[in-house]
Amino acid sequence: MLNVVIFGAPGSGKGTQSELIMKEFELDHISTGEVLRNEIREGTELGKIADEYISKGQLLPDELIIDILGKELDGKKDSKGVVFDGFPRTIPQAKALKKMLNERGTDVAVMLDLHVEEDELVRRILERGKLSGRQDDNLETIKSRLEVYHNQTAPLAGYYREEGTYHAIRGGGTIEDIFGLIKKKLDSLVTDSQDTQAHG
Ligand code: AMP
């Protein structure tokens, strides 16, 4: 399986690039943010809990989000691979993801870290907020999301460096330019795995 973690600060383009990766490589997509927003729309118990955290720009507790991820993964058994978008966001989540994938005989193939300057992130999120209607796309919540990102999520770069699957991507420029860089990396992984299969 080609399992891809798409990583980066809020506004770095994870959702946009995930869509393009899915189409090009015929992969499934799990966005924990999307799962939570659906729960909120449907007014479920989980949605009510999620709403409290999301509106403050805080992360949901690890146990809760890991449980959600496990259920999503169970629904994608015959997949060619999954793009993980917005998960993991903490070291315990990354360790849990590895365990869940290992139990299914697979692992993370690559972690793509989208690098974007902070003022550009804020500009993009505010722009998105005009269309998305997302309650967390406002200046106050963005500040807390960026802080949470720096404190709790950014350390995952070190975790994936140690795993040997870290790959930085220049996340500025056009959507097509950025996708070009991502495609090049994923093409090389697909070729490598075909070589391994062919030559044992
Ligand atoms: P996103 O759409 O990925 O930006 O996620 C929106 C919000 O959902 C985040 O700011 C968090 O409040 C919550 N969320 C999404 N994914 C996670 C996660 N992996 N761990 C904790 N909270 C999450």
PDB file of C-alpha atoms and ligand atoms in Angstrom:
ATOM      1  CA  MET A   1       0.000   0.000   0.000  1.00  0.00           C
ATOM      2  CA  LEU A   2       1.097   3.539  -0.693  1.00  0.00           C
ATOM      3  CA  ASN A   3       0.273   5.290   2.578  1.00  0.00           C
ATOM      4  CA  VAL A   4       1.046   8.987   2.527  1.00  0.00           C
ATOM      5  CA  VAL A   5       0.964  11.378   5.475  1.00  0.00           C
ATOM      6  CA  ILE A   6       0.360  14.888   4.185  1.00  0.00           C
ATOM      7  CA  PHE A   7       1.707  17.262   6.773  1.00  0.00           C
ATOM      8  CA  GLY A   8       2.024  20.985   7.384  1.00  0.00           C
ATOM      9  CA  ALA A   9       0.586  23.945   9.260  1.00  0.00           C
ATOM     10  CA  PRO A  10      -3.064  24.979   8.867  1.00  0.00           C
ATOM     11  CA  GLY A  11      -3.368  26.615   5.462  1.00  0.00           C
ATOM     12  CA  SER A  12      -0.349  24.833   3.987  1.00  0.00           C
ATOM     13  CA  GLY A  13      -2.493  23.184   1.301  1.00  0.00           C
ATOM     14  CA  LYS A  14      -2.911  19.666   2.732  1.00  0.00           C
ATOM     15  CA  GLY A  15      -6.542  19.311   1.623  1.00  0.00           C
ATOM     16  CA  THR A  16      -5.936  20.657  -1.881  1.00  0.00           C
ATOM     17  CA  GLN A  17      -2.891  18.480  -2.491  1.00  0.00           C
ATOM     18  CA  SER A  18      -4.618  15.416  -0.986  1.00  0.00           C
ATOM     19  CA  GLU A  19      -7.337  15.679  -3.632  1.00  0.00           C
ATOM     20  CA  LEU A  20      -4.758  15.761  -6.424  1.00  0.00           C
ATOM     21  CA  ILE A  21      -2.761  12.847  -4.961  1.00  0.00           C
ATOM     22  CA  MET A  22      -5.911  10.740  -4.599  1.00  0.00           C
ATOM     23  CA  LYS A  23      -6.899  11.270  -8.217  1.00  0.00           C
ATOM     24  CA  GLU A  24      -3.438  10.708  -9.681  1.00  0.00           C
ATOM     25  CA  PHE A  25      -2.512   7.636  -7.624  1.00  0.00           C
ATOM     26  CA  GLU A  26      -6.031   6.233  -7.029  1.00  0.00           C
ATOM     27  CA  LEU A  27      -5.685   6.396  -3.264  1.00  0.00           C
ATOM     28  CA  ASP A  28      -8.245   6.791  -0.504  1.00  0.00           C
ATOM     29  CA  HIS A  29      -8.325   9.846   1.724  1.00  0.00           C
ATOM     30  CA  ILE A  30      -8.865  10.191   5.446  1.00  0.00           C
ATOM     31  CA  SER A  31      -9.210  13.747   6.741  1.00  0.00           C
ATOM     32  CA  THR A  32      -9.916  13.734  10.471  1.00  0.00           C
ATOM     33  CA  GLY A  33     -10.995  17.401  10.256  1.00  0.00           C
ATOM     34  CA  GLU A  34     -13.596  16.447   7.606  1.00  0.00           C
ATOM     35  CA  VAL A  35     -14.845  13.508   9.704  1.00  0.00           C
ATOM     36  CA  LEU A  36     -15.307  15.857  12.665  1.00  0.00           C
ATOM     37  CA  ARG A  37     -17.023  18.575  10.623  1.00  0.00           C
ATOM     38  CA  ASN A  38     -19.490  15.935   9.330  1.00  0.00           C
ATOM     39  CA  GLU A  39     -20.228  14.869  12.899  1.00  0.00           C
ATOM     40  CA  ILE A  40     -20.864  18.507  13.830  1.00  0.00           C
ATOM     41  CA  ARG A  41     -23.211  18.958  10.845  1.00  0.00           C
ATOM     42  CA  GLU A  42     -25.127  15.835  11.846  1.00  0.00           C
ATOM     43  CA  GLY A  43     -25.355  17.024  15.447  1.00  0.00           C
ATOM     44  CA  THR A  44     -23.984  13.770  16.970  1.00  0.00           C
ATOM     45  CA  GLU A  45     -22.541  13.448  20.474  1.00  0.00           C
ATOM     46  CA  LEU A  46     -19.050  13.278  19.001  1.00  0.00           C
ATOM     47  CA  GLY A  47     -19.867  16.374  16.958  1.00  0.00           C
ATOM     48  CA  LYS A  48     -20.775  18.281  20.099  1.00  0.00           C
ATOM     49  CA  ILE A  49     -17.476  17.382  21.739  1.00  0.00           C
ATOM     50  CA  ALA A  50     -15.522  18.159  18.562  1.00  0.00           C
ATOM     51  CA  ASP A  51     -17.177  21.546  18.241  1.00  0.00           C
ATOM     52  CA  GLU A  52     -15.811  22.653  21.619  1.00  0.00           C
ATOM     53  CA  TYR A  53     -12.231  21.951  20.590  1.00  0.00           C
ATOM     54  CA  ILE A  54     -12.407  23.061  16.982  1.00  0.00           C
ATOM     55  CA  SER A  55     -13.957  26.443  17.747  1.00  0.00           C
ATOM     56  CA  LYS A  56     -11.067  27.154  20.119  1.00  0.00           C
ATOM     57  CA  GLY A  57      -8.448  25.904  17.672  1.00  0.00           C
ATOM     58  CA  GLN A  58      -7.440  23.147  20.115  1.00  0.00           C
ATOM     59  CA  LEU A  59      -6.703  19.493  19.363  1.00  0.00           C
ATOM     60  CA  LEU A  60      -9.128  16.757  20.380  1.00  0.00           C
ATOM     61  CA  PRO A  61      -7.737  14.268  22.925  1.00  0.00           C
ATOM     62  CA  ASP A  62      -5.489  11.636  21.360  1.00  0.00           C
ATOM     63  CA  GLU A  63      -7.561   8.603  22.493  1.00  0.00           C
ATOM     64  CA  LEU A  64     -10.672  10.013  20.871  1.00  0.00           C
ATOM     65  CA  ILE A  65      -9.094  10.861  17.534  1.00  0.00           C
ATOM     66  CA  ILE A  66      -7.103   7.596  17.387  1.00  0.00           C
ATOM     67  CA  ASP A  67     -10.345   5.690  17.858  1.00  0.00           C
ATOM     68  CA  ILE A  68     -11.943   7.646  14.996  1.00  0.00           C
ATOM     69  CA  LEU A  69      -8.953   6.972  12.762  1.00  0.00           C
ATOM     70  CA  GLY A  70      -9.106   3.224  13.485  1.00  0.00           C
ATOM     71  CA  LYS A  71     -12.754   3.097  12.416  1.00  0.00           C
ATOM     72  CA  GLU A  72     -12.039   5.044   9.220  1.00  0.00           C
ATOM     73  CA  LEU A  73      -9.170   2.700   8.414  1.00  0.00           C
ATOM     74  CA  ASP A  74     -11.379  -0.358   8.895  1.00  0.00           C
ATOM     75  CA  GLY A  75     -13.635   1.027   6.187  1.00  0.00           C
ATOM     76  CA  LYS A  76     -10.737   1.073   3.687  1.00  0.00           C
ATOM     77  CA  LYS A  77      -9.577  -2.532   3.754  1.00  0.00           C
ATOM     78  CA  ASP A  78      -9.039  -3.127   0.017  1.00  0.00           C
ATOM     79  CA  SER A  79      -7.386   0.203  -0.577  1.00  0.00           C
ATOM     80  CA  LYS A  80      -4.276   0.773  -2.749  1.00  0.00           C
ATOM     81  CA  GLY A  81      -3.197   3.237  -0.097  1.00  0.00           C
ATOM     82  CA  VAL A  82      -4.471   6.097   2.010  1.00  0.00           C
ATOM     83  CA  VAL A  83      -3.634   9.789   2.162  1.00  0.00           C
ATOM     84  CA  PHE A  84      -3.722  10.805   5.835  1.00  0.00           C
ATOM     85  CA  ASP A  85      -4.673  14.467   6.001  1.00  0.00           C
ATOM     86  CA  GLY A  86      -4.624  16.198   9.396  1.00  0.00           C
ATOM     87  CA  PHE A  87      -3.596  13.014  11.193  1.00  0.00           C
ATOM     88  CA  PRO A  88      -1.247  12.420  12.995  1.00  0.00           C
ATOM     89  CA  ARG A  89      -0.925  15.732  14.846  1.00  0.00           C
ATOM     90  CA  THR A  90       0.938  14.512  17.944  1.00  0.00           C
ATOM     91  CA  ILE A  91       3.675  11.946  18.631  1.00  0.00           C
ATOM     92  CA  PRO A  92       1.246   9.511  20.349  1.00  0.00           C
ATOM     93  CA  GLN A  93      -0.992   9.721  17.268  1.00  0.00           C
ATOM     94  CA  ALA A  94       1.973   8.948  14.994  1.00  0.00           C
ATOM     95  CA  LYS A  95       2.901   5.927  17.102  1.00  0.00           C
ATOM     96  CA  ALA A  96      -0.713   4.734  17.099  1.00  0.00           C
ATOM     97  CA  LEU A  97      -0.895   5.118  13.310  1.00  0.00           C
ATOM     98  CA  LYS A  98       2.249   3.030  12.880  1.00  0.00           C
ATOM     99  CA  LYS A  99       0.820   0.318  15.121  1.00  0.00           C
ATOM    100  CA  MET A 100      -2.528   0.259  13.302  1.00  0.00           C
ATOM    101  CA  LEU A 101      -0.848   0.075   9.894  1.00  0.00           C
ATOM    102  CA  ASN A 102       1.645  -2.580  11.042  1.00  0.00           C
ATOM    103  CA  GLU A 103      -1.248  -4.706  12.307  1.00  0.00           C
ATOM    104  CA  ARG A 104      -2.649  -4.491   8.776  1.00  0.00           C
ATOM    105  CA  GLY A 105       0.715  -5.511   7.290  1.00  0.00           C
ATOM    106  CA  THR A 106       1.669  -2.068   6.034  1.00  0.00           C
ATOM    107  CA  ASP A 107       3.281   1.232   7.130  1.00  0.00           C
ATOM    108  CA  VAL A 108       3.639   4.913   6.227  1.00  0.00           C
ATOM    109  CA  ALA A 109       5.548   5.107   2.923  1.00  0.00           C
ATOM    110  CA  VAL A 110       6.280   8.825   3.114  1.00  0.00           C
ATOM    111  CA  MET A 111       5.543  11.914   5.154  1.00  0.00           C
ATOM    112  CA  LEU A 112       5.300  15.017   2.959  1.00  0.00           C
ATOM    113  CA  ASP A 113       5.946  18.193   4.966  1.00  0.00           C
ATOM    114  CA  LEU A 114       4.537  21.259   3.172  1.00  0.00           C
ATOM    115  CA  HIS A 115       6.613  24.322   4.044  1.00  0.00           C
ATOM    116  CA  VAL A 116       4.823  27.661   3.794  1.00  0.00           C
ATOM    117  CA  GLU A 117       5.726  31.058   5.312  1.00  0.00           C
ATOM    118  CA  GLU A 118       3.546  32.108   8.241  1.00  0.00           C
ATOM    119  CA  ASP A 119       2.124  35.309   6.720  1.00  0.00           C
ATOM    120  CA  GLU A 120       1.158  33.312   3.634  1.00  0.00           C
ATOM    121  CA  LEU A 121      -0.605  30.718   5.853  1.00  0.00           C
ATOM    122  CA  VAL A 122      -2.696  33.400   7.536  1.00  0.00           C
ATOM    123  CA  ARG A 123      -3.527  35.013   4.192  1.00  0.00           C
ATOM    124  CA  ARG A 124      -4.650  31.679   2.706  1.00  0.00           C
ATOM    125  CA  ILE A 125      -6.803  30.691   5.700  1.00  0.00           C
ATOM    126  CA  LEU A 126      -8.562  34.063   5.802  1.00  0.00           C
ATOM    127  CA  GLU A 127      -9.198  33.778   2.068  1.00  0.00           C
ATOM    128  CA  ARG A 128     -10.540  30.226   2.499  1.00  0.00           C
ATOM    129  CA  GLY A 129     -12.752  31.389   5.383  1.00  0.00           C
ATOM    130  CA  LYS A 130     -14.709  33.649   3.024  1.00  0.00           C
ATOM    131  CA  LEU A 131     -15.868  30.592   1.046  1.00  0.00           C
ATOM    132  CA  SER A 132     -15.646  27.669   3.470  1.00  0.00           C
ATOM    133  CA  GLY A 133     -17.743  29.158   6.216  1.00  0.00           C
ATOM    134  CA  ARG A 134     -15.464  27.225   8.591  1.00  0.00           C
ATOM    135  CA  GLN A 135     -15.892  28.560  12.091  1.00  0.00           C
ATOM    136  CA  ASP A 136     -12.155  28.151  12.771  1.00  0.00           C
ATOM    137  CA  ASP A 137     -11.002  30.176   9.742  1.00  0.00           C
ATOM    138  CA  ASN A 138     -10.963  33.503  11.605  1.00  0.00           C
ATOM    139  CA  LEU A 139      -7.963  35.483  12.846  1.00  0.00           C
ATOM    140  CA  GLU A 140      -8.299  34.667  16.544  1.00  0.00           C
ATOM    141  CA  THR A 141      -8.682  30.913  16.044  1.00  0.00           C
ATOM    142  CA  ILE A 142      -5.960  30.859  13.389  1.00  0.00           C
ATOM    143  CA  LYS A 143      -3.488  32.236  15.942  1.00  0.00           C
ATOM    144  CA  SER A 144      -4.269  29.482  18.394  1.00  0.00           C
ATOM    145  CA  ARG A 145      -4.176  26.822  15.641  1.00  0.00           C
ATOM    146  CA  LEU A 146      -0.721  28.005  14.577  1.00  0.00           C
ATOM    147  CA  GLU A 147       0.493  27.949  18.169  1.00  0.00           C
ATOM    148  CA  VAL A 148      -0.864  24.422  18.671  1.00  0.00           C
ATOM    149  CA  TYR A 149       0.812  23.444  15.407  1.00  0.00           C
ATOM    150  CA  HIS A 150       4.218  24.743  16.525  1.00  0.00           C
ATOM    151  CA  ASN A 151       4.030  23.236  20.018  1.00  0.00           C
ATOM    152  CA  GLN A 152       2.328  19.886  19.465  1.00  0.00           C
ATOM    153  CA  THR A 153       2.439  19.005  15.788  1.00  0.00           C
ATOM    154  CA  ALA A 154       5.708  20.345  14.333  1.00  0.00           C
ATOM    155  CA  PRO A 155       7.818  17.921  16.479  1.00  0.00           C
ATOM    156  CA  LEU A 156       6.471  15.117  14.264  1.00  0.00           C
ATOM    157  CA  ALA A 157       9.032  16.154  11.644  1.00  0.00           C
ATOM    158  CA  GLY A 158      11.730  14.726  13.938  1.00  0.00           C
ATOM    159  CA  TYR A 159       9.735  11.548  14.500  1.00  0.00           C
ATOM    160  CA  TYR A 160       9.416  10.872  10.746  1.00  0.00           C
ATOM    161  CA  ARG A 161      13.067  11.800  10.136  1.00  0.00           C
ATOM    162  CA  GLU A 162      13.978   8.996  12.501  1.00  0.00           C
ATOM    163  CA  GLU A 163      11.553   6.699  10.732  1.00  0.00           C
ATOM    164  CA  GLY A 164      13.361   7.555   7.483  1.00  0.00           C
ATOM    165  CA  THR A 165      10.164   8.601   5.696  1.00  0.00           C
ATOM    166  CA  TYR A 166      10.402  12.406   6.034  1.00  0.00           C
ATOM    167  CA  HIS A 167      10.328  14.479   2.854  1.00  0.00           C
ATOM    168  CA  ALA A 168      10.076  18.285   2.799  1.00  0.00           C
ATOM    169  CA  ILE A 169       8.124  19.994   0.001  1.00  0.00           C
ATOM    170  CA  ARG A 170       8.325  23.684  -0.873  1.00  0.00           C
ATOM    171  CA  GLY A 171       4.682  24.626  -0.276  1.00  0.00           C
ATOM    172  CA  GLY A 172       4.778  28.128  -1.815  1.00  0.00           C
ATOM    173  CA  GLY A 173       3.949  28.825  -5.487  1.00  0.00           C
ATOM    174  CA  THR A 174       1.088  27.518  -7.562  1.00  0.00           C
ATOM    175  CA  ILE A 175      -0.995  24.444  -6.736  1.00  0.00           C
ATOM    176  CA  GLU A 176       0.366  22.781  -9.902  1.00  0.00           C
ATOM    177  CA  ASP A 177       4.021  23.526  -9.005  1.00  0.00           C
ATOM    178  CA  ILE A 178       3.599  22.045  -5.553  1.00  0.00           C
ATOM    179  CA  PHE A 179       1.798  18.997  -6.897  1.00  0.00           C
ATOM    180  CA  GLY A 180       4.632  18.540  -9.407  1.00  0.00           C
ATOM    181  CA  LEU A 181       7.106  18.180  -6.529  1.00  0.00           C
ATOM    182  CA  ILE A 182       4.815  15.749  -4.707  1.00  0.00           C
ATOM    183  CA  LYS A 183       4.191  13.659  -7.815  1.00  0.00           C
ATOM    184  CA  LYS A 184       7.912  13.340  -8.476  1.00  0.00           C
ATOM    185  CA  LYS A 185       8.468  11.949  -4.986  1.00  0.00           C
ATOM    186  CA  LEU A 186       5.505   9.555  -5.111  1.00  0.00           C
ATOM    187  CA  ASP A 187       6.437   8.351  -8.624  1.00  0.00           C
ATOM    188  CA  SER A 188       9.878   7.442  -7.304  1.00  0.00           C
ATOM    189  CA  LEU A 189       8.352   5.459  -4.444  1.00  0.00           C
ATOM    190  CA  VAL A 190       6.021   3.587  -6.792  1.00  0.00           C
ATOM    191  CA  THR A 191       8.960   2.741  -9.100  1.00  0.00           C
ATOM    192  CA  ASP A 192      11.085   1.567  -6.156  1.00  0.00           C
ATOM    193  CA  SER A 193       8.344  -0.729  -4.887  1.00  0.00           C
ATOM    194  CA  GLN A 194       7.815  -2.172  -8.387  1.00  0.00           C
ATOM    195  CA  ASP A 195      11.577  -2.854  -8.629  1.00  0.00           C
ATOM    196  CA  THR A 196      11.521  -4.582  -5.248  1.00  0.00           C
ATOM    197  CA  GLN A 197       8.571  -6.738  -6.322  1.00  0.00           C
ATOM    198  CA  ALA A 198      10.237  -7.621  -9.637  1.00  0.00           C
ATOM    199  CA  HIS A 199      13.639  -8.459  -8.182  1.00  0.00           C
ATOM    200  CA  GLY A 200      12.589  -9.894  -4.829  1.00  0.00           C
TER     201      GLY A 200
HETATM  202  P1  AMP B   1      -8.245  20.344   9.915  1.00  0.00           P
HETATM  203  O1  AMP B   1      -9.416  20.312   9.000  1.00  0.00           O
HETATM  204  O2  AMP B   1      -7.297  19.187   9.689  1.00  0.00           O
HETATM  205  O3  AMP B   1      -7.535  21.672   9.926  1.00  0.00           O
HETATM  206  O4  AMP B   1      -8.806  20.131  11.396  1.00  0.00           O
HETATM  207  C1  AMP B   1      -9.696  21.061  11.997  1.00  0.00           C
HETATM  208  C2  AMP B   1      -9.721  20.870  13.500  1.00  0.00           C
HETATM  209  O5  AMP B   1     -10.176  19.551  13.823  1.00  0.00           O
HETATM  210  C3  AMP B   1      -8.379  21.007  14.215  1.00  0.00           C
HETATM  211  O6  AMP B   1      -8.048  22.344  14.489  1.00  0.00           O
HETATM  212  C4  AMP B   1      -8.641  20.190  15.495  1.00  0.00           C
HETATM  213  O7  AMP B   1      -9.443  20.919  16.401  1.00  0.00           O
HETATM  214  C5  AMP B   1      -9.490  19.034  14.970  1.00  0.00           C
HETATM  215  N1  AMP B   1      -8.622  17.894  14.524  1.00  0.00           N
HETATM  216  C6  AMP B   1      -8.494  17.416  13.253  1.00  0.00           C
HETATM  217  N2  AMP B   1      -7.613  16.414  13.203  1.00  0.00           N
HETATM  218  C7  AMP B   1      -7.160  16.230  14.463  1.00  0.00           C
HETATM  219  C8  AMP B   1      -6.198  15.355  15.058  1.00  0.00           C
HETATM  220  N3  AMP B   1      -5.510  14.474  14.327  1.00  0.00           N
HETATM  221  N4  AMP B   1      -5.985  15.460  16.398  1.00  0.00           N
HETATM  222  C9  AMP B   1      -6.673  16.337  17.152  1.00  0.00           C
HETATM  223  N5  AMP B   1      -7.566  17.205  16.662  1.00  0.00           N
HETATM  224  C10 AMP B   1      -7.815  17.170  15.320  1.00  0.00           C
END
